[in-house]
Short mmCIF file of C-alpha atoms in Angstrom, two decimals:
data_model
loop_
_atom_site.label_atom_id
_atom_site.label_comp_id
_atom_site.label_asym_id
_atom_site.label_seq_id
_atom_site.Cartn_x
_atom_site.Cartn_y
_atom_site.Cartn_z
CA MET P 1 7.73 -21.31 -16.10
CA SER P 2 6.51 -17.79 -16.12
CA ASP P 3 4.51 -15.44 -13.94
CA CYS P 4 3.95 -17.70 -11.13
CA HIS P 5 2.06 -16.22 -8.04
CA GLU P 6 2.06 -16.81 -4.36
CA LEU P 7 -0.23 -14.71 -2.29
CA ILE P 8 0.70 -14.23 1.29
CA ASP P 9 -1.88 -12.79 3.96
CA HIS P 10 -0.35 -10.86 6.86
CA TYR P 11 -3.79 -10.35 8.70
CA GLY P 12 -4.97 -11.77 11.99
CA ARG P 13 -4.69 -15.19 13.47
CA LYS P 14 -7.72 -17.24 12.67
CA PRO P 15 -7.97 -19.85 9.74
CA LEU P 16 -8.41 -18.33 6.12
CA THR P 17 -10.94 -20.49 4.34
CA VAL P 18 -10.60 -20.71 0.57
CA THR P 19 -13.33 -22.48 -1.32
CA GLY P 20 -13.95 -23.21 -5.09
CA LEU P 21 -12.89 -25.99 -6.96
CA HIS P 22 -10.28 -26.85 -4.42
CA SER P 23 -11.49 -26.20 -0.95
CA ARG P 24 -9.22 -25.93 1.83
CA THR P 25 -8.40 -24.23 5.15
CA ILE P 26 -5.34 -22.41 5.43
CA HIS P 27 -4.10 -21.97 8.98
CA SER P 28 -2.86 -18.36 9.87
CA ASP P 29 -0.28 -19.12 12.76
CA LEU P 30 2.90 -18.14 11.79
CA LYS P 31 4.70 -20.96 13.17
CA THR P 32 2.37 -23.57 11.80
CA SER P 33 1.03 -22.67 8.65
CA LYS P 34 1.85 -24.72 5.85
CA ARG P 35 -0.06 -23.55 2.80
CA TYR P 36 2.03 -21.39 0.51
CA ILE P 37 2.12 -21.45 -3.44
CA SER P 38 -0.61 -20.17 -6.18
CA ARG P 39 1.02 -19.95 -9.56
CA GLN P 40 -2.21 -18.32 -10.86
CA VAL P 41 -3.92 -16.02 -8.66
CA SER P 42 -7.66 -16.18 -7.85
CA LEU P 43 -8.58 -17.24 -11.43
CA GLU P 44 -11.40 -19.64 -10.67
CA GLU P 45 -14.40 -18.80 -8.68
CA THR P 46 -13.09 -18.61 -5.36
CA ARG P 47 -14.78 -17.29 -2.31
CA ILE P 48 -12.47 -16.08 0.61
CA SER P 49 -13.12 -15.45 4.34
CA PHE P 50 -10.36 -13.27 6.25
CA PRO P 51 -9.48 -13.08 9.77
CA PRO P 52 -9.73 -9.85 11.68
CA PRO P 53 -7.73 -6.95 10.32
CA PHE P 54 -4.03 -6.01 11.49
CA THR P 55 -4.35 -3.60 14.43
CA PRO P 56 -1.25 -1.23 14.99
CA PHE P 57 -1.02 -1.58 18.78
CA LYS P 58 -0.10 -5.30 18.55
CA MET P 59 3.29 -4.31 16.58
CA ALA P 60 5.01 -3.96 19.76
CA SER P 61 4.56 -7.69 20.59
CA HIS P 62 5.07 -8.96 17.05
CA ILE P 63 8.73 -9.51 15.94
CA PRO P 64 8.47 -8.26 12.27
CA ALA P 65 10.51 -10.31 9.56
CA ILE P 66 11.92 -9.54 5.99
CA GLN P 67 13.06 -11.51 3.12
CA VAL P 68 16.77 -10.86 2.33
CA LEU P 69 18.59 -12.45 -0.63
CA SER P 70 22.18 -12.85 -1.84
CA ARG P 71 22.75 -10.40 -4.82
CA GLN P 72 24.62 -13.09 -6.25
CA ASN P 73 22.01 -15.79 -6.45
CA TYR P 74 18.21 -15.28 -5.43
CA GLU P 75 18.01 -18.90 -4.65
CA ASP P 76 20.05 -17.99 -1.48
CA GLN P 77 17.20 -16.64 0.46
CA HIS P 78 16.84 -15.82 4.42
CA ILE P 79 13.69 -14.87 6.25
CA VAL P 80 15.27 -12.63 8.79
CA SER P 81 13.72 -11.75 12.11
CA LEU P 82 14.00 -8.11 13.33
CA PRO P 83 13.63 -8.15 17.22
CA ASN P 84 15.04 -4.59 17.47
CA ALA P 85 12.85 -2.91 14.66
CA TYR P 86 10.50 -1.26 17.25
CA PRO P 87 9.95 1.64 18.09
CA LEU P 88 10.14 2.73 14.45
CA ALA P 89 11.58 6.42 13.83
CA PRO P 90 9.11 9.23 13.57
CA LEU P 91 7.53 9.58 10.47
CA LYS P 92 8.97 12.44 8.18
CA PRO P 93 6.95 15.14 6.63
CA SER P 94 4.72 14.42 3.48
CA SER P 95 4.85 10.76 4.36
CA ILE P 96 2.72 7.72 5.16
CA ARG P 97 3.74 4.46 6.75
CA VAL P 98 2.20 1.27 5.15
CA LYS P 99 2.12 -2.43 6.75
CA PRO P 100 1.99 -4.95 3.94
CA THR P 101 -1.02 -7.15 4.20
CA ILE P 102 -1.27 -9.13 0.92
CA ILE P 103 1.78 -9.54 -1.31
CA SER P 104 2.06 -11.79 -4.49
CA LEU P 105 5.32 -13.58 -5.31
CA THR P 106 5.83 -14.40 -9.15
CA THR P 107 8.64 -15.25 -11.24
CA ASN P 108 9.01 -11.62 -12.09
CA ASN P 109 10.85 -11.08 -8.84
CA PHE P 110 13.42 -13.34 -10.21
CA SER P 111 13.84 -10.81 -13.05
CA TYR P 112 13.92 -7.90 -10.38
CA ALA P 113 16.82 -9.94 -8.64
CA ARG P 114 18.70 -10.87 -11.84
CA PHE P 115 18.81 -7.33 -13.41
CA GLY P 116 18.44 -5.37 -10.05
CA HIS P 117 22.12 -4.27 -10.11
CA MET P 118 21.44 -2.80 -13.79
CA LEU P 119 18.08 -1.02 -13.12
CA ARG P 120 18.75 -0.53 -9.44
CA TRP P 121 15.78 -2.53 -8.11
CA TRP P 122 18.02 -3.33 -5.17
CA ASP P 123 17.78 0.33 -4.12
CA ILE P 124 13.99 0.60 -3.77
CA HIS P 125 13.63 -0.89 -0.35
CA PRO P 126 17.00 -0.78 1.49
CA LEU P 127 18.05 -3.11 4.28
CA PRO P 128 16.79 -1.73 7.38
CA PRO P 129 18.89 -0.13 10.36
CA SER P 130 17.91 -2.97 12.40
CA ILE P 131 19.11 -5.54 10.09
CA PRO P 132 21.41 -8.21 12.19
CA LYS P 133 25.02 -7.81 11.43
CA GLU P 134 25.27 -10.88 9.33
CA TYR P 135 23.18 -9.56 6.93
CA SER P 136 24.08 -5.91 7.03
CA ASP P 137 26.59 -5.92 4.12
CA SER P 138 24.46 -4.18 1.20
CA GLU P 139 27.07 -5.58 -1.48
CA ARG P 140 26.29 -9.06 -0.58
CA PHE P 141 22.65 -8.81 0.46
CA GLY P 142 19.58 -6.86 -0.46
CA ARG P 143 15.68 -6.93 -0.79
CA ILE P 144 13.61 -7.44 -3.86
CA SER P 145 10.04 -5.99 -3.85
CA CYS P 146 6.76 -7.25 -5.09
CA TRP P 147 3.34 -6.20 -6.20
CA GLY P 148 0.51 -6.38 -3.55
CA TYR P 149 -1.80 -4.28 -0.96
CA GLY P 150 -0.59 -2.67 2.15
CA GLU P 151 -2.66 -0.55 4.99
CA VAL P 152 -1.63 2.97 6.00
CA ILE P 153 -1.25 2.89 9.84
CA GLU P 154 0.30 6.30 10.39
CA SER P 155 0.18 9.28 8.01
CA ASN P 156 0.93 13.14 7.94
CA VAL P 157 -0.68 13.49 4.55
CA SER P 158 -4.11 14.88 4.70
CA GLU P 159 -5.39 13.27 1.63
CA VAL P 160 -4.43 9.78 2.88
CA GLU P 161 -6.01 8.96 6.08
CA LYS P 162 -5.30 6.00 8.57
CA GLY P 163 -6.80 2.67 7.36
CA THR P 164 -6.57 3.52 3.52
CA GLN P 165 -5.67 0.52 1.44
CA VAL P 166 -2.54 0.71 -1.03
CA PHE P 167 -1.55 -1.20 -4.05
CA GLY P 168 1.84 -1.15 -5.64
CA TYR P 169 5.39 -2.08 -5.30
CA LEU P 170 5.95 -3.26 -1.69
CA PRO P 171 8.60 -4.66 0.05
CA ILE P 172 8.61 -8.54 0.92
CA ALA P 173 8.07 -8.22 4.59
CA ASP P 174 5.69 -7.91 7.29
CA LEU P 175 7.77 -4.85 8.48
CA PRO P 176 6.07 -1.25 7.76
CA VAL P 177 7.55 0.90 4.98
CA ASP P 178 7.82 4.56 5.03
CA MET P 179 6.92 6.48 1.78
CA GLU P 180 7.33 9.99 0.95
CA VAL P 181 4.35 10.67 -1.43
CA LYS P 182 2.90 13.18 -3.75
CA ILE P 183 -0.87 12.96 -4.60
CA SER P 184 -1.41 13.03 -8.15
CA ASP P 185 -3.09 16.25 -9.73
CA LYS P 186 -3.85 14.44 -13.08
CA VAL P 187 -5.66 11.26 -11.99
CA THR P 188 -7.77 10.39 -8.79
CA GLN P 189 -6.75 7.72 -6.20
CA GLN P 190 -3.04 7.84 -7.01
CA PHE P 191 0.22 8.91 -5.64
CA MET P 192 3.85 8.81 -6.59
CA GLU P 193 6.54 7.94 -4.16
CA ILE P 194 9.07 10.71 -4.33
CA SER P 195 11.77 9.55 -1.93
CA LYS P 196 15.40 10.59 -3.32
CA HIS P 197 16.76 7.27 -3.12
CA ARG P 198 13.93 6.24 -5.68
CA ALA P 199 14.29 9.00 -8.09
CA HIS P 200 16.06 6.83 -10.62
CA VAL P 201 13.38 3.95 -10.66
CA LEU P 202 11.05 3.68 -13.49
CA SER P 203 7.81 5.46 -13.13
CA ILE P 204 5.59 2.31 -13.11
CA TYR P 205 7.54 1.12 -9.77
CA ASN P 206 6.71 4.72 -8.07
CA ARG P 207 3.02 4.77 -8.80
CA TYR P 208 0.52 3.74 -6.15
CA TYR P 209 -3.11 3.08 -6.17
CA ILE P 210 -5.25 3.95 -3.04
CA SER P 211 -8.67 3.15 -1.96
CA PRO P 212 -10.80 4.28 1.50
CA PRO P 213 -10.48 2.58 4.47
CA PHE P 214 -12.79 -0.60 5.15
CA LYS P 215 -16.07 0.56 6.93
CA SER P 216 -16.67 -2.80 8.54
CA GLU P 217 -15.12 -6.26 8.76
CA GLU P 218 -17.76 -7.56 6.55
CA GLU P 219 -16.91 -4.99 3.87
CA ARG P 220 -13.24 -6.11 4.35
CA SER P 221 -14.12 -9.71 3.83
CA GLN P 222 -16.20 -9.34 0.88
CA ALA P 223 -13.31 -7.44 -0.90
CA ARG P 224 -10.87 -9.98 -0.58
CA GLU P 225 -12.06 -12.04 -3.62
CA GLY P 226 -11.41 -9.18 -5.82
CA LEU P 227 -7.96 -8.38 -4.10
CA GLY P 228 -7.05 -11.78 -5.32
CA PHE P 229 -7.55 -10.85 -8.95
CA ASP P 230 -5.82 -7.54 -8.41
CA SER P 231 -2.59 -9.32 -7.83
CA ILE P 232 -2.26 -9.43 -11.69
CA PHE P 233 -3.34 -6.14 -12.05
CA LEU P 234 0.00 -4.81 -13.57
CA LEU P 235 0.39 -8.20 -15.40
CA PHE P 236 -2.91 -7.53 -17.23
CA ALA P 237 -1.91 -3.98 -17.76
CA THR P 238 1.05 -5.01 -19.87
CA GLY P 239 -1.07 -7.18 -22.12
CA TYR P 240 -3.84 -4.52 -22.37
CA SER P 241 -1.03 -1.98 -23.40
CA MET P 242 0.42 -4.31 -25.87
CA ASN P 243 -2.79 -4.93 -27.67
CA ARG P 244 -3.99 -1.49 -27.68
CA PHE P 245 -0.86 0.56 -28.20
CA LEU P 246 1.90 -1.43 -29.69
CA PHE P 247 -0.84 -3.04 -32.11
CA PRO P 248 -3.23 -0.03 -32.31
CA TRP P 249 -6.17 -0.11 -34.60
CA ASP P 250 -6.15 3.74 -34.22
CA PRO P 251 -2.91 4.76 -35.98
CA ALA P 252 -2.78 7.94 -33.67
CA GLU P 253 -2.26 5.76 -30.44
CA LEU P 254 0.73 3.93 -31.71
CA VAL P 255 3.49 3.71 -29.31
CA THR P 256 7.18 2.22 -29.35
CA PRO P 257 8.28 -0.79 -27.46
CA SER P 258 11.32 1.04 -25.65
CA GLY P 259 9.99 4.54 -25.51
CA THR P 260 12.45 5.63 -27.69
CA PRO P 261 11.04 7.42 -30.79
CA GLY P 262 14.03 6.38 -32.96
CA ASP P 263 13.50 2.44 -32.51
CA SER P 264 12.58 0.29 -35.44
CA TRP P 265 8.64 -0.12 -34.24
CA THR P 266 6.59 1.12 -37.13
CA LEU P 267 2.71 1.06 -37.53
CA GLN P 268 3.21 -1.37 -40.55
CA LYS P 269 4.72 -3.79 -37.78
CA GLY P 270 1.88 -3.08 -35.31
CA THR P 271 -1.04 -3.51 -37.72
CA LEU P 272 -2.98 -6.68 -36.97
CA GLY P 273 -5.74 -7.76 -39.53
CA PRO P 274 -7.25 -10.92 -40.97
CA ASN P 275 -3.74 -12.10 -42.48
CA ALA P 276 -1.99 -12.02 -39.01
CA VAL P 277 -1.04 -14.89 -36.98
CA VAL P 278 0.13 -14.31 -33.69
CA LEU P 279 2.54 -16.64 -31.96
CA VAL P 280 2.51 -16.35 -28.04
CA PHE P 281 5.56 -17.92 -26.64
CA SER P 282 5.65 -19.21 -23.02
CA ALA P 283 1.92 -19.25 -23.51
CA SER P 284 0.90 -20.22 -19.89
CA GLY P 285 2.16 -17.42 -18.16
CA LYS P 286 -0.40 -14.63 -16.72
CA THR P 287 1.28 -11.79 -18.79
CA ALA P 288 0.90 -13.83 -21.92
CA LEU P 289 -2.46 -15.07 -21.16
CA SER P 290 -3.48 -11.47 -20.56
CA CYS P 291 -2.19 -10.62 -24.12
CA ALA P 292 -4.16 -13.50 -25.42
CA TYR P 293 -7.24 -12.38 -23.59
CA ASN P 294 -6.81 -8.79 -25.11
CA LEU P 295 -6.05 -10.11 -28.55
CA LYS P 296 -9.07 -12.14 -28.42
CA HIS P 297 -11.57 -9.68 -26.62
CA GLY P 298 -10.17 -6.24 -26.82
CA ARG P 299 -10.20 -5.46 -30.47
CA PRO P 300 -12.77 -4.08 -32.77
CA ALA P 301 -14.07 -6.40 -35.52
CA GLY P 302 -12.02 -6.18 -38.54
CA ASN P 303 -8.75 -5.85 -36.52
CA LEU P 304 -8.64 -9.16 -35.07
CA PRO P 305 -5.68 -11.40 -36.02
CA ARG P 306 -6.66 -14.67 -38.00
CA MET P 307 -5.07 -16.96 -35.28
CA VAL P 308 -3.49 -16.61 -31.80
CA ILE P 309 -1.43 -19.78 -31.21
CA GLY P 310 -0.04 -20.46 -28.08
CA VAL P 311 3.71 -22.02 -27.76
CA GLY P 312 4.79 -23.68 -24.64
CA SER P 313 6.00 -26.88 -22.77
CA GLU P 314 4.32 -30.38 -22.95
CA THR P 315 3.71 -29.80 -19.31
CA SER P 316 1.73 -26.80 -19.54
CA GLN P 317 0.06 -27.84 -22.72
CA SER P 318 -3.21 -29.10 -21.28
CA PHE P 319 -3.99 -26.10 -19.19
CA THR P 320 -3.15 -23.71 -21.71
CA GLU P 321 -5.71 -25.38 -24.37
CA GLY P 322 -8.20 -25.32 -21.39
CA THR P 323 -7.95 -21.62 -20.98
CA GLY P 324 -9.74 -21.10 -24.48
CA LEU P 325 -7.71 -18.21 -25.21
CA TYR P 326 -5.78 -19.68 -28.10
CA ASP P 327 -6.73 -20.89 -31.37
CA LYS P 328 -4.31 -23.53 -31.29
CA VAL P 329 -1.59 -24.68 -28.74
CA VAL P 330 1.64 -26.15 -29.54
CA THR P 331 5.01 -27.33 -28.07
CA TYR P 332 8.40 -25.56 -28.64
CA ASP P 333 9.53 -28.63 -30.39
CA ILE P 334 7.16 -28.83 -33.21
CA ASP P 335 9.63 -26.61 -35.52
CA SER P 336 11.55 -30.04 -36.06
CA GLY P 337 8.93 -30.39 -38.81
CA ASP P 338 7.22 -27.95 -41.40
CA LEU P 339 5.94 -25.25 -39.36
CA THR P 340 3.87 -23.81 -42.20
CA SER P 341 1.85 -26.90 -42.15
CA GLU P 342 1.75 -27.62 -38.32
CA LEU P 343 0.53 -24.01 -37.71
CA GLY P 344 -1.78 -23.56 -40.59
CA LEU P 345 -0.10 -20.62 -42.08
CA HIS P 346 -1.04 -19.10 -45.39
CA GLU P 347 1.53 -17.98 -47.99
CA ASP P 348 0.69 -14.23 -47.23
CA SER P 349 0.31 -14.80 -43.28
CA LYS P 350 2.05 -11.87 -41.25
CA ILE P 351 3.74 -13.67 -38.53
CA VAL P 352 3.85 -12.01 -35.21
CA ILE P 353 6.09 -13.51 -32.47
CA CYS P 354 5.62 -12.36 -28.93
CA ASP P 355 8.20 -13.81 -26.52
CA PHE P 356 7.24 -13.80 -23.00
CA GLY P 357 10.20 -16.21 -22.03
CA ALA P 358 10.49 -19.13 -24.23
CA ARG P 359 12.82 -21.88 -23.30
CA GLY P 360 16.17 -22.78 -24.86
CA GLY P 361 16.20 -19.93 -27.49
CA ALA P 362 12.84 -21.34 -29.13
CA SER P 363 11.46 -18.25 -30.49
CA GLU P 364 14.67 -17.21 -32.26
CA ARG P 365 14.85 -20.72 -33.71
CA TRP P 366 11.31 -20.31 -34.79
CA ALA P 367 11.77 -16.88 -36.25
CA ALA P 368 14.94 -18.03 -38.67
CA LYS P 369 12.79 -20.83 -40.00
CA LEU P 370 9.80 -18.68 -40.49
CA ASN P 371 11.98 -15.79 -41.96
CA ALA P 372 12.82 -18.52 -44.88
CA THR P 373 9.31 -19.20 -45.87
CA HIS P 374 7.35 -15.81 -45.11
CA LYS P 375 8.11 -12.24 -46.24
CA GLU P 376 6.62 -10.77 -43.01
CA VAL P 377 7.82 -11.85 -39.75
CA VAL P 378 7.65 -9.35 -36.81
CA GLN P 379 9.35 -10.18 -33.34
CA LEU P 380 8.74 -8.77 -29.99
CA GLY P 381 10.49 -9.60 -26.72
CA ILE P 382 8.57 -9.32 -23.37
CA GLY P 383 10.27 -11.59 -21.13
CA GLY P 384 13.25 -13.68 -20.50
CA GLU P 385 13.85 -17.45 -19.62
CA CYS P 386 13.47 -18.17 -15.87
CA VAL P 387 16.94 -19.32 -14.79
CA SER P 388 19.21 -18.33 -11.97
CA ILE P 389 22.55 -16.56 -13.02
CA THR P 390 25.11 -14.15 -11.47
CA PRO P 391 24.90 -10.27 -11.96
CA GLU P 392 27.81 -10.79 -14.47
CA GLN P 393 26.04 -13.36 -16.39
CA ALA P 394 22.74 -11.40 -16.60
CA THR P 395 24.49 -8.54 -17.86
CA ALA P 396 26.34 -10.33 -20.53
CA SER P 397 22.94 -12.04 -21.18
CA PHE P 398 21.38 -8.71 -21.50
CA LEU P 399 23.80 -7.05 -24.00
CA THR P 400 24.06 -10.36 -25.87
CA ARG P 401 20.13 -10.37 -26.54
CA HIS P 402 19.79 -6.83 -27.38
CA LYS P 403 22.78 -6.81 -29.74
CA ALA P 404 21.50 -10.11 -31.41
CA GLY P 405 17.89 -9.09 -31.53
CA GLY P 406 18.65 -5.49 -32.38
CA ASP P 407 15.86 -3.77 -34.45
CA ALA P 408 14.72 -7.44 -35.44
CA LYS P 409 13.49 -7.97 -32.06
CA PRO P 410 12.89 -4.83 -29.83
CA THR P 411 12.16 -5.62 -26.13
CA ILE P 412 9.37 -3.95 -24.34
CA ASN P 413 9.89 -1.49 -21.60
CA ALA P 414 6.42 -1.80 -19.84
CA SER P 415 6.67 1.37 -18.01
CA ALA P 416 7.66 3.26 -21.15
CA VAL P 417 4.81 1.82 -23.08
CA LYS P 418 2.31 2.81 -20.31
CA ASP P 419 3.93 6.18 -20.14
CA GLN P 420 3.47 7.00 -23.75
CA ALA P 421 -0.24 5.74 -23.67
CA MET P 422 -0.92 8.23 -20.92
CA GLU P 423 0.85 11.00 -22.74
CA ILE P 424 -1.56 10.28 -25.78
CA LEU P 425 -4.59 9.69 -24.00
CA GLY P 426 -4.10 11.63 -20.81
CA GLU P 427 -3.74 9.91 -17.44
CA GLN P 428 -7.28 9.90 -16.20
CA LYS P 429 -8.68 8.64 -19.30
CA PHE P 430 -6.06 5.87 -19.67
CA PHE P 431 -6.76 4.52 -16.24
CA ASP P 432 -10.54 4.95 -16.53
CA GLU P 433 -10.64 2.86 -19.93
CA PHE P 434 -8.32 0.28 -18.38
CA LYS P 435 -9.99 -0.14 -15.27
CA LYS P 436 -13.31 -0.83 -17.43
CA LYS P 437 -11.40 -3.56 -19.53
CA PHE P 438 -9.95 -5.16 -16.28
CA GLY P 439 -13.25 -5.27 -14.45
CA ALA P 440 -14.83 -6.84 -17.50
CA PHE P 441 -11.72 -9.51 -17.35
CA LYS P 442 -12.63 -10.02 -13.75
CA GLU P 443 -16.26 -10.14 -14.09
CA GLN P 444 -16.28 -12.94 -16.59
CA GLY P 445 -13.96 -15.06 -14.46
CA ALA P 446 -10.49 -14.06 -15.72
CA VAL P 447 -8.70 -17.04 -17.24
CA LYS P 448 -10.58 -20.51 -17.16
CA GLY P 449 -8.67 -23.23 -15.02
CA MET P 450 -6.53 -21.05 -12.90
CA LYS P 451 -6.77 -21.58 -9.24
CA LEU P 452 -5.80 -19.55 -6.09
CA THR P 453 -3.84 -20.88 -2.95
CA TRP P 454 -3.32 -18.67 0.00
CA GLY P 455 -0.31 -18.74 2.34
CA HIS P 456 0.14 -16.64 5.68
CA GLY P 457 3.16 -14.99 7.26
CA MET P 458 6.69 -14.63 6.53
CA ALA P 459 7.56 -18.44 6.89
CA ASP P 460 5.21 -19.17 3.98
CA VAL P 461 7.04 -16.40 1.80
CA GLY P 462 10.33 -18.40 2.30
CA LYS P 463 8.45 -21.75 1.33
CA GLY P 464 6.91 -20.35 -1.64
CA TRP P 465 9.94 -18.63 -2.99
CA GLU P 466 11.75 -22.03 -2.74
CA ARG P 467 8.93 -23.74 -4.80
CA LEU P 468 8.89 -21.06 -7.33
CA TYR P 469 12.78 -21.23 -8.10
CA LYS P 470 12.65 -25.10 -7.76
CA GLY P 471 10.02 -25.11 -10.49
CA GLU P 472 7.54 -27.01 -8.57
CA VAL P 473 4.60 -24.99 -9.26
CA GLY P 474 2.10 -26.51 -11.65
CA PRO P 475 0.92 -24.65 -14.83
CA ASP P 476 -2.71 -24.23 -13.22
CA GLU P 477 -1.37 -22.63 -10.08
#
């Protein structure tokens, strides 16, 4: 399981209706709502009718809540009410106050928790001053963030008016969050979060995208269908950047997976042509599917690989085949036979292994076998297997994986790849061209067979999180 999604809507109190292949009504009462998980977000034809917008004057009568996790085990989750949160402190200079409205939960959040002590993801949204005493020990408890939308409810930044929509890395909460911002002078409709406690964070987590306030409730309602797709914005960006800049058709656009000029990635490794066969492990995940889409639909003629093959579990095989993004879909265990025959490889095939989180070390097992039969086998690590481990185990796993893979299997730093690409193209050009590709992806229906389910409120956050870590989310959700 990888890249699972749940969308939570924090607006209003009327029923939220989602219609499509699976028509349903999701009640928005925080105490009685029962809908919660969407593994794959808004990826079938879906129409969404939304309740009235959040209005700030109601905050005083609403008791906000946040998700709190054990820093030792992300399965130990608490949805904590904050009865003493209001009134909020005065807004600091150069700041905005954002109320999360739509958040998406994914198994990427589990990675943030597993490696948060190493990359300091726990520090991005600290425990608030109003946290109850039993959860106030920041050595034991913390907060992990998610990608989603919020609405500006207070601002002293002239370029960001009240009502502005904000997309980016938000806390898992319905408690407003304050951000110190610097409006970008290189690209329109973006700002960077510049608070001191976030200065160490990779740039991708401090970059936010803004759009104007809705002019009417009708406009807000009509926009919601697209916002469901936008929840995979950053996952699609990884697939897009891999396809264009790690496997470039223009040599001048080559970047390295780690962002370090001295790493082992070369133009020879990144060149894809008619003899190339790309193996995508954990093929049903949204980042993997985004990569497959870009490999199939985002390259010039003459620079397409001969085949893109999806590798995954038996459970996800039918769904993965149904997306139409892979030339062939196989299961992890077929390496018990002859891989050359099973995969339809040629003697001179260049094999590119993209590991988005294979189970049981399958990609390394396959690589060892293919290296014995083929001269050119390229490996690339993008994600890890989704398992619950302690911080100490996570550190050991990270060091072991990097030592074992070394130059043979570099691991992607998605933020560094994007930063290098922006340095080459310029920020405005990068985002203009990316938005065009992402818009085309959404316009043609994104990925066939995926569906959207909405939850509502923090109670559904807790239920959705539990379904994710228990592996109860189907491959088409």
